[in-house]
mmCIF file of C-alpha atoms and ligand atoms in Angstrom:
data_model
loop_
_atom_site.group_PDB
_atom_site.id
_atom_site.type_symbol
_atom_site.label_atom_id
_atom_site.label_comp_id
_atom_site.label_asym_id
_atom_site.label_seq_id
_atom_site.Cartn_x
_atom_site.Cartn_y
_atom_site.Cartn_z
ATOM 1 C CA MET A 1 68.572 86.145 61.165
ATOM 2 C CA LEU A 2 71.530 86.243 63.556
ATOM 3 C CA THR A 3 72.323 83.572 65.879
ATOM 4 C CA HIS A 4 74.403 83.937 68.863
ATOM 5 C CA GLY A 5 75.334 80.456 69.902
ATOM 6 C CA LEU A 6 78.517 80.158 71.795
ATOM 7 C CA SER A 7 79.612 77.107 69.893
ATOM 8 C CA ARG A 8 83.220 76.936 70.872
ATOM 9 C CA ALA A 9 82.579 77.969 74.436
ATOM 10 C CA CYS A 10 79.771 75.353 74.814
ATOM 11 C CA GLY A 11 81.250 72.805 72.630
ATOM 12 C CA LYS A 12 78.639 72.795 70.046
ATOM 13 C CA ALA A 13 78.938 73.727 66.494
ATOM 14 C CA ASN A 14 76.654 76.458 65.159
ATOM 15 C CA GLU A 15 75.607 74.580 62.060
ATOM 16 C CA SER A 16 72.750 76.964 60.943
ATOM 17 C CA ALA A 17 75.251 79.903 60.894
ATOM 18 C CA ARG A 18 77.905 77.720 59.146
ATOM 19 C CA THR A 19 75.546 76.709 56.195
ATOM 20 C CA ALA A 20 73.538 79.937 55.953
ATOM 21 C CA VAL A 21 76.236 82.467 56.281
ATOM 22 C CA VAL A 22 79.724 81.569 55.270
ATOM 23 C CA PRO A 23 79.622 80.391 51.614
ATOM 24 C CA ALA A 24 77.857 83.494 50.249
ATOM 25 C CA ARG A 25 80.309 85.835 51.847
ATOM 26 C CA THR A 26 83.284 84.108 50.507
ATOM 27 C CA ALA A 27 82.213 85.096 47.015
ATOM 28 C CA ARG A 28 81.402 88.531 48.240
ATOM 29 C CA ARG A 29 84.962 89.218 49.557
ATOM 30 C CA ALA A 30 86.502 88.181 46.188
ATOM 31 C CA THR A 31 84.132 90.586 44.498
ATOM 32 C CA LEU A 32 85.027 93.419 46.960
ATOM 33 C CA HIS A 33 88.827 92.903 46.579
ATOM 34 C CA MET A 34 88.636 92.764 42.888
ATOM 35 C CA SER A 35 86.519 95.870 42.624
ATOM 36 C CA THR A 36 88.129 98.191 45.065
ATOM 37 C CA GLY A 37 91.338 96.455 46.267
ATOM 38 C CA GLU A 38 90.732 97.961 49.634
ATOM 39 C CA ARG A 39 91.291 96.596 53.197
ATOM 40 C CA LYS A 40 94.968 95.761 53.623
ATOM 41 C CA PHE A 41 95.318 93.086 56.359
ATOM 42 C CA LEU A 42 96.293 94.440 59.539
ATOM 43 C CA VAL A 43 97.749 92.667 62.537
ATOM 44 C CA GLY A 44 98.019 94.437 65.946
ATOM 45 C CA GLY A 45 99.713 93.329 69.102
ATOM 46 C CA ASN A 46 98.416 94.706 72.204
ATOM 47 C CA TRP A 47 101.064 94.115 74.963
ATOM 48 C CA LYS A 48 98.806 95.414 77.679
ATOM 49 C CA CYS A 49 100.548 96.104 80.919
ATOM 50 C CA ASN A 50 103.273 93.509 80.397
ATOM 51 C CA LEU A 51 107.009 93.338 79.726
ATOM 52 C CA ALA A 52 109.866 95.440 80.716
ATOM 53 C CA THR A 53 113.164 96.715 79.313
ATOM 54 C CA ALA A 54 114.888 93.355 78.998
ATOM 55 C CA SER A 55 111.953 91.450 77.714
ATOM 56 C CA ILE A 56 111.040 94.067 75.103
ATOM 57 C CA GLY A 57 114.545 94.239 73.929
ATOM 58 C CA ALA A 58 114.483 90.459 73.391
ATOM 59 C CA LEU A 59 111.043 90.445 71.743
ATOM 60 C CA CYS A 60 112.020 93.237 69.514
ATOM 61 C CA GLU A 61 115.162 91.233 68.412
ATOM 62 C CA ALA A 62 113.002 88.103 67.727
ATOM 63 C CA LEU A 63 110.448 90.168 65.702
ATOM 64 C CA ASN A 64 113.237 91.861 63.691
ATOM 65 C CA ASP A 65 114.547 88.523 62.874
ATOM 66 C CA GLY A 66 111.413 87.601 61.150
ATOM 67 C CA ALA A 67 111.026 87.435 57.447
ATOM 68 C CA ALA A 68 110.336 90.585 55.359
ATOM 69 C CA LEU A 69 106.682 91.322 54.801
ATOM 70 C CA ASP A 70 104.728 92.164 51.643
ATOM 71 C CA ASP A 71 103.994 95.805 52.789
ATOM 72 C CA LYS A 72 101.309 96.095 50.023
ATOM 73 C CA ALA A 73 99.388 93.258 51.581
ATOM 74 C CA VAL A 74 99.865 93.649 55.401
ATOM 75 C CA GLU A 75 100.662 96.088 58.016
ATOM 76 C CA VAL A 76 101.600 95.462 61.628
ATOM 77 C CA VAL A 77 101.248 97.629 64.689
ATOM 78 C CA VAL A 78 102.369 96.806 68.384
ATOM 79 C CA ALA A 79 101.211 98.670 71.293
ATOM 80 C CA PRO A 80 103.599 98.742 74.310
ATOM 81 C CA PRO A 81 102.799 100.236 77.584
ATOM 82 C CA HIS A 82 103.390 104.085 77.364
ATOM 83 C CA ALA A 83 106.632 103.810 79.484
ATOM 84 C CA TYR A 84 108.178 101.695 76.789
ATOM 85 C CA LEU A 85 106.904 103.195 73.591
ATOM 86 C CA SER A 86 110.068 105.268 72.782
ATOM 87 C CA MET A 87 112.288 102.228 73.500
ATOM 88 C CA THR A 88 110.105 99.986 71.378
ATOM 89 C CA ARG A 89 110.143 102.462 68.500
ATOM 90 C CA SER A 90 113.886 102.644 68.564
ATOM 91 C CA ARG A 91 114.449 98.815 68.758
ATOM 92 C CA LEU A 92 111.819 97.554 66.507
ATOM 93 C CA ARG A 93 111.996 96.992 62.737
ATOM 94 C CA THR A 94 110.813 99.937 60.807
ATOM 95 C CA ASP A 95 108.158 98.216 58.774
ATOM 96 C CA PHE A 96 106.275 97.560 62.089
ATOM 97 C CA GLN A 97 104.392 100.491 63.364
ATOM 98 C CA VAL A 98 103.855 101.403 67.069
ATOM 99 C CA GLY A 99 100.863 102.413 68.860
ATOM 100 C CA ALA A 100 99.574 103.309 72.314
ATOM 101 C CA GLN A 101 96.878 101.489 74.325
ATOM 102 C CA ASN A 102 95.102 104.520 75.769
ATOM 103 C CA ALA A 103 95.342 108.278 75.992
ATOM 104 C CA TRP A 104 93.475 111.147 77.726
ATOM 105 C CA ILE A 105 90.291 112.279 76.280
ATOM 106 C CA GLY A 106 91.710 115.517 74.670
ATOM 107 C CA LYS A 107 94.336 118.147 74.920
ATOM 108 C CA GLY A 108 96.792 118.074 77.901
ATOM 109 C CA GLY A 109 96.862 120.292 80.858
ATOM 110 C CA ALA A 110 96.074 119.809 84.544
ATOM 111 C CA PHE A 111 95.131 116.120 84.233
ATOM 112 C CA THR A 112 97.597 114.305 86.609
ATOM 113 C CA GLY A 113 98.784 111.016 85.422
ATOM 114 C CA GLU A 114 97.246 111.333 81.946
ATOM 115 C CA THR A 115 98.780 111.384 78.507
ATOM 116 C CA ASP A 116 97.824 113.604 75.657
ATOM 117 C CA ALA A 117 97.474 111.620 72.405
ATOM 118 C CA ALA A 118 99.624 114.293 70.741
ATOM 119 C CA MET A 119 102.433 113.388 73.112
ATOM 120 C CA LEU A 120 102.157 109.790 72.124
ATOM 121 C CA ARG A 121 102.423 110.862 68.547
ATOM 122 C CA ASP A 122 105.343 113.067 69.431
ATOM 123 C CA ILE A 123 107.374 109.958 70.788
ATOM 124 C CA GLY A 124 106.623 107.737 67.672
ATOM 125 C CA ALA A 125 103.076 106.374 68.042
ATOM 126 C CA GLU A 126 101.107 106.238 64.842
ATOM 127 C CA TRP A 127 98.125 104.408 66.244
ATOM 128 C CA LEU A 128 95.889 104.489 69.322
ATOM 129 C CA ILE A 129 93.758 101.550 70.642
ATOM 130 C CA VAL A 130 90.546 103.011 71.879
ATOM 131 C CA GLY A 131 87.656 101.399 73.767
ATOM 132 C CA HIS A 132 89.501 98.194 74.556
ATOM 133 C CA SER A 133 87.206 95.998 76.730
ATOM 134 C CA GLU A 134 89.445 96.312 79.628
ATOM 135 C CA ARG A 135 89.046 99.939 79.738
ATOM 136 C CA ARG A 136 85.348 99.782 79.193
ATOM 137 C CA HIS A 137 84.725 97.124 81.956
ATOM 138 C CA LEU A 138 87.520 97.112 84.553
ATOM 139 C CA PRO A 139 85.695 98.436 87.643
ATOM 140 C CA GLU A 140 88.580 100.838 88.261
ATOM 141 C CA LEU A 141 88.110 102.459 84.820
ATOM 142 C CA ARG A 142 84.585 101.816 83.414
ATOM 143 C CA GLU A 143 85.145 104.035 80.239
ATOM 144 C CA SER A 144 81.775 105.030 78.851
ATOM 145 C CA ASP A 145 80.825 104.870 75.026
ATOM 146 C CA ALA A 146 81.006 108.701 74.848
ATOM 147 C CA THR A 147 84.501 108.803 76.533
ATOM 148 C CA SER A 148 85.819 106.175 74.012
ATOM 149 C CA ALA A 149 84.357 108.107 71.081
ATOM 150 C CA ALA A 150 85.832 111.410 72.308
ATOM 151 C CA LYS A 151 89.236 109.674 72.615
ATOM 152 C CA ALA A 152 88.909 108.448 69.155
ATOM 153 C CA ARG A 153 87.953 111.855 67.838
ATOM 154 C CA TYR A 154 90.911 113.510 69.517
ATOM 155 C CA ALA A 155 93.301 110.935 68.463
ATOM 156 C CA LEU A 156 92.300 111.532 64.833
ATOM 157 C CA ASP A 157 92.597 115.285 65.327
ATOM 158 C CA VAL A 158 96.183 114.977 66.299
ATOM 159 C CA GLY A 159 97.027 112.605 63.391
ATOM 160 C CA LEU A 160 96.899 109.153 64.945
ATOM 161 C CA SER A 161 95.093 106.213 63.374
ATOM 162 C CA VAL A 162 92.695 104.456 65.674
ATOM 163 C CA ILE A 163 91.822 100.915 66.523
ATOM 164 C CA PHE A 164 88.354 101.236 67.884
ATOM 165 C CA CYS A 165 87.349 98.161 69.920
ATOM 166 C CA VAL A 166 83.719 96.933 70.242
ATOM 167 C CA GLY A 167 82.315 93.680 71.755
ATOM 168 C CA GLU A 168 79.797 92.016 74.016
ATOM 169 C CA LEU A 169 80.088 90.461 77.499
ATOM 170 C CA LEU A 170 79.113 86.849 77.701
ATOM 171 C CA GLU A 171 75.830 87.601 79.327
ATOM 172 C CA GLU A 172 75.012 90.056 76.570
ATOM 173 C CA ARG A 173 75.759 87.379 73.985
ATOM 174 C CA GLU A 174 73.529 84.937 75.934
ATOM 175 C CA ALA A 175 70.744 87.580 75.980
ATOM 176 C CA ASN A 176 71.065 87.992 72.105
ATOM 177 C CA GLN A 177 72.541 91.601 72.611
ATOM 178 C CA THR A 178 75.608 91.084 70.680
ATOM 179 C CA LEU A 179 74.799 93.394 67.700
ATOM 180 C CA ALA A 180 72.885 95.831 69.864
ATOM 181 C CA VAL A 181 75.933 96.279 72.066
ATOM 182 C CA CYS A 182 78.452 96.595 69.218
ATOM 183 C CA GLU A 183 76.137 99.006 67.282
ATOM 184 C CA ARG A 184 75.531 101.120 70.449
ATOM 185 C CA GLN A 185 79.403 101.444 70.767
ATOM 186 C CA LEU A 186 79.772 102.251 67.093
ATOM 187 C CA THR A 187 76.911 104.877 67.121
ATOM 188 C CA ALA A 188 78.787 106.793 69.813
ATOM 189 C CA LEU A 189 81.824 106.705 67.430
ATOM 190 C CA ALA A 190 79.868 107.697 64.375
ATOM 191 C CA ASN A 191 78.345 110.698 66.454
ATOM 192 C CA ALA A 192 81.807 111.887 67.364
ATOM 193 C CA ILE A 193 83.650 111.595 64.034
ATOM 194 C CA GLU A 194 83.246 112.462 60.350
ATOM 195 C CA ASP A 195 86.197 110.938 58.766
ATOM 196 C CA TRP A 196 86.529 107.188 58.881
ATOM 197 C CA SER A 197 89.652 106.796 56.762
ATOM 198 C CA LYS A 198 91.986 106.365 59.767
ATOM 199 C CA ILE A 199 89.530 104.135 61.784
ATOM 200 C CA VAL A 200 89.940 100.422 62.153
ATOM 201 C CA ILE A 201 87.349 98.573 64.101
ATOM 202 C CA ALA A 202 88.261 95.556 66.304
ATOM 203 C CA TYR A 203 85.555 93.147 67.117
ATOM 204 C CA GLU A 204 86.588 91.621 70.456
ATOM 205 C CA PRO A 205 83.906 89.445 72.271
ATOM 206 C CA VAL A 206 84.861 90.108 75.763
ATOM 207 C CA TRP A 207 84.180 86.408 76.796
ATOM 208 C CA ALA A 208 87.004 85.538 74.271
ATOM 209 C CA ILE A 209 89.691 87.914 75.618
ATOM 210 C CA GLY A 210 92.432 86.234 77.420
ATOM 211 C CA THR A 211 90.239 83.104 78.075
ATOM 212 C CA GLY A 212 91.461 80.798 75.277
ATOM 213 C CA LYS A 213 87.829 80.557 74.015
ATOM 214 C CA VAL A 214 88.208 81.966 70.567
ATOM 215 C CA ALA A 215 84.960 82.716 68.639
ATOM 216 C CA THR A 216 84.191 80.179 66.050
ATOM 217 C CA PRO A 217 84.845 81.250 62.462
ATOM 218 C CA GLU A 218 81.105 81.261 62.177
ATOM 219 C CA GLN A 219 80.421 83.527 65.164
ATOM 220 C CA ALA A 220 83.154 85.800 64.183
ATOM 221 C CA GLU A 221 82.124 86.228 60.576
ATOM 222 C CA GLU A 222 78.529 86.649 61.430
ATOM 223 C CA VAL A 223 79.220 89.773 63.619
ATOM 224 C CA HIS A 224 81.898 91.074 61.266
ATOM 225 C CA PHE A 225 79.364 90.747 58.264
ATOM 226 C CA ALA A 226 76.653 92.470 60.403
ATOM 227 C CA LEU A 227 78.914 95.419 61.504
ATOM 228 C CA ARG A 228 79.936 96.027 57.818
ATOM 229 C CA LYS A 229 76.226 95.958 56.975
ATOM 230 C CA TRP A 230 75.653 98.541 59.816
ATOM 231 C CA LEU A 231 78.414 100.727 58.398
ATOM 232 C CA SER A 232 77.006 100.677 54.990
ATOM 233 C CA GLU A 233 73.526 101.527 56.232
ATOM 234 C CA LYS A 234 74.406 104.091 58.734
ATOM 235 C CA VAL A 235 77.597 105.648 57.348
ATOM 236 C CA GLY A 236 77.900 104.731 53.810
ATOM 237 C CA GLN A 237 78.907 102.006 51.294
ATOM 238 C CA SER A 238 82.303 103.356 50.705
ATOM 239 C CA VAL A 239 83.231 103.466 54.446
ATOM 240 C CA ALA A 240 81.722 99.911 54.736
ATOM 241 C CA ASP A 241 83.924 98.645 51.836
ATOM 242 C CA LYS A 242 87.101 100.302 53.024
ATOM 243 C CA THR A 243 86.902 99.978 56.814
ATOM 244 C CA ARG A 244 88.937 97.180 58.208
ATOM 245 C CA ILE A 245 87.342 95.022 60.822
ATOM 246 C CA LEU A 246 89.803 93.060 62.995
ATOM 247 C CA TYR A 247 88.865 90.084 65.211
ATOM 248 C CA GLY A 248 90.380 89.851 68.703
ATOM 249 C CA GLY A 249 90.022 87.454 71.421
ATOM 250 C CA SER A 250 92.361 84.491 72.017
ATOM 251 C CA VAL A 251 93.874 84.678 68.518
ATOM 252 C CA SER A 252 96.955 82.440 68.319
ATOM 253 C CA PRO A 253 99.077 80.691 65.648
ATOM 254 C CA LYS A 254 96.719 77.828 65.999
ATOM 255 C CA ASN A 255 93.465 79.502 64.992
ATOM 256 C CA CYS A 256 94.518 82.555 62.960
ATOM 257 C CA VAL A 257 94.705 80.896 59.548
ATOM 258 C CA GLU A 258 91.049 79.675 59.587
ATOM 259 C CA LEU A 259 89.869 83.078 60.839
ATOM 260 C CA ALA A 260 91.987 84.960 58.278
ATOM 261 C CA LYS A 261 90.258 83.271 55.419
ATOM 262 C CA LEU A 262 86.894 84.649 56.246
ATOM 263 C CA PRO A 263 85.683 87.399 53.955
ATOM 264 C CA ASP A 264 84.864 90.090 56.561
ATOM 265 C CA ILE A 265 87.896 89.537 58.785
ATOM 266 C CA ASP A 266 90.573 92.039 57.851
ATOM 267 C CA GLY A 267 93.083 91.135 60.554
ATOM 268 C CA PHE A 268 93.561 90.613 64.172
ATOM 269 C CA LEU A 269 94.100 92.325 67.471
ATOM 270 C CA VAL A 270 96.273 90.068 69.441
ATOM 271 C CA GLY A 271 96.873 90.142 73.195
ATOM 272 C CA GLY A 272 98.698 87.339 74.926
ATOM 273 C CA ALA A 273 100.090 85.736 71.716
ATOM 274 C CA SER A 274 101.708 89.014 70.779
ATOM 275 C CA LEU A 275 104.074 88.731 73.736
ATOM 276 C CA LYS A 276 105.996 85.961 72.071
ATOM 277 C CA PRO A 277 108.010 85.670 68.869
ATOM 278 C CA ASP A 278 105.327 83.362 67.408
ATOM 279 C CA PHE A 279 103.288 86.616 66.902
ATOM 280 C CA LEU A 280 105.040 86.509 63.606
ATOM 281 C CA GLU A 281 103.001 83.342 62.754
ATOM 282 C CA VAL A 282 99.760 85.234 63.258
ATOM 283 C CA VAL A 283 101.150 88.172 61.079
ATOM 284 C CA ASP A 284 101.852 85.628 58.395
ATOM 285 C CA SER A 285 98.179 84.653 58.197
ATOM 286 C CA TYR A 286 97.827 87.501 55.714
ATOM 287 C CA LYS A 287 98.954 85.059 53.138
ATOM 288 C CA SER A 288 95.826 82.881 53.872
ATOM 289 C CA ALA A 289 93.598 85.872 53.635
ATOM 290 C CA ILE A 290 95.012 86.764 50.190
ATOM 291 C CA ALA A 291 94.750 83.157 49.062
ATOM 292 C CA SER A 292 91.215 82.925 50.020
ATOM 293 C CA ALA A 293 90.210 86.132 48.111
ATOM 294 C CA VAL A 294 91.156 85.007 44.711
HETATM 295 P P1 PGA B 1 93.921 87.983 73.859
HETATM 296 O O1 PGA B 1 93.634 89.662 73.932
HETATM 297 O O2 PGA B 1 94.488 87.849 72.436
HETATM 298 O O3 PGA B 1 94.946 87.767 75.027
HETATM 299 O O4 PGA B 1 92.624 87.193 74.106
HETATM 300 C C1 PGA B 1 93.063 90.195 72.886
HETATM 301 C C2 PGA B 1 92.897 91.677 73.314
HETATM 302 O O5 PGA B 1 92.619 92.083 74.431
HETATM 303 O O6 PGA B 1 93.052 92.672 72.397
#
């Protein structure tokens, strides 16, 4: 039975979730990793509509100065604004990939102001973030489930990998609608695509984005586990085993290690903390994920 208490936000620990959910799954992750070796840890940095030439140059230099990564164990993607994608690609270390934050729904043409995902690929993007809560909920945008799903489909068609974001509003969590909302968003995706090999899901509770109110480990693991179960029931066991589910929402160097250890958290999508050099500390949490899986 899922619980939807806002423990961190309300300052109350969700004890039933802690005792009922977490220990069993720690063992499960170890089993999954041993049996299939899938789900390389992934850390994404979503720069949103921030930074400019000078600050991106400085950030790239700081990230380039970071330690070498074990590329068998972790991958890193940063998503600058479109205007700086080429520049970021040319200045950033080559073991970090670059992605875009949004694209037009399909092929280009007479769509003033829009960008075809193929153009983004052409200038060096390997990833596209789709269905971020700001695109779904900003009153100026209000992107529908179907639109997000169609964008994901087209991005895959032109060879991009996709970080597909799902997550509930605070009032939806309080109305016990968390899973219903995430599953509705995923159902639209499942109806639009067949091949899940280049899809990564990001669970980002909207109430945790940019608010400093990170989900508790229990809250995050509970939803990640449920989404993986949904994948196994609706799409297939192999897709459930292989698809990475990132957590996003106020992830920082302070909270990432604890979250990274959870069995169904396969990485992070980081907003505010990706604008600073200590993004590297969040990237480094892959080591805790590995340590907890053995
Ligand atoms: P945040 O943003 O880390 O600043 O909360 C996360 C996101 O929007 O992806």
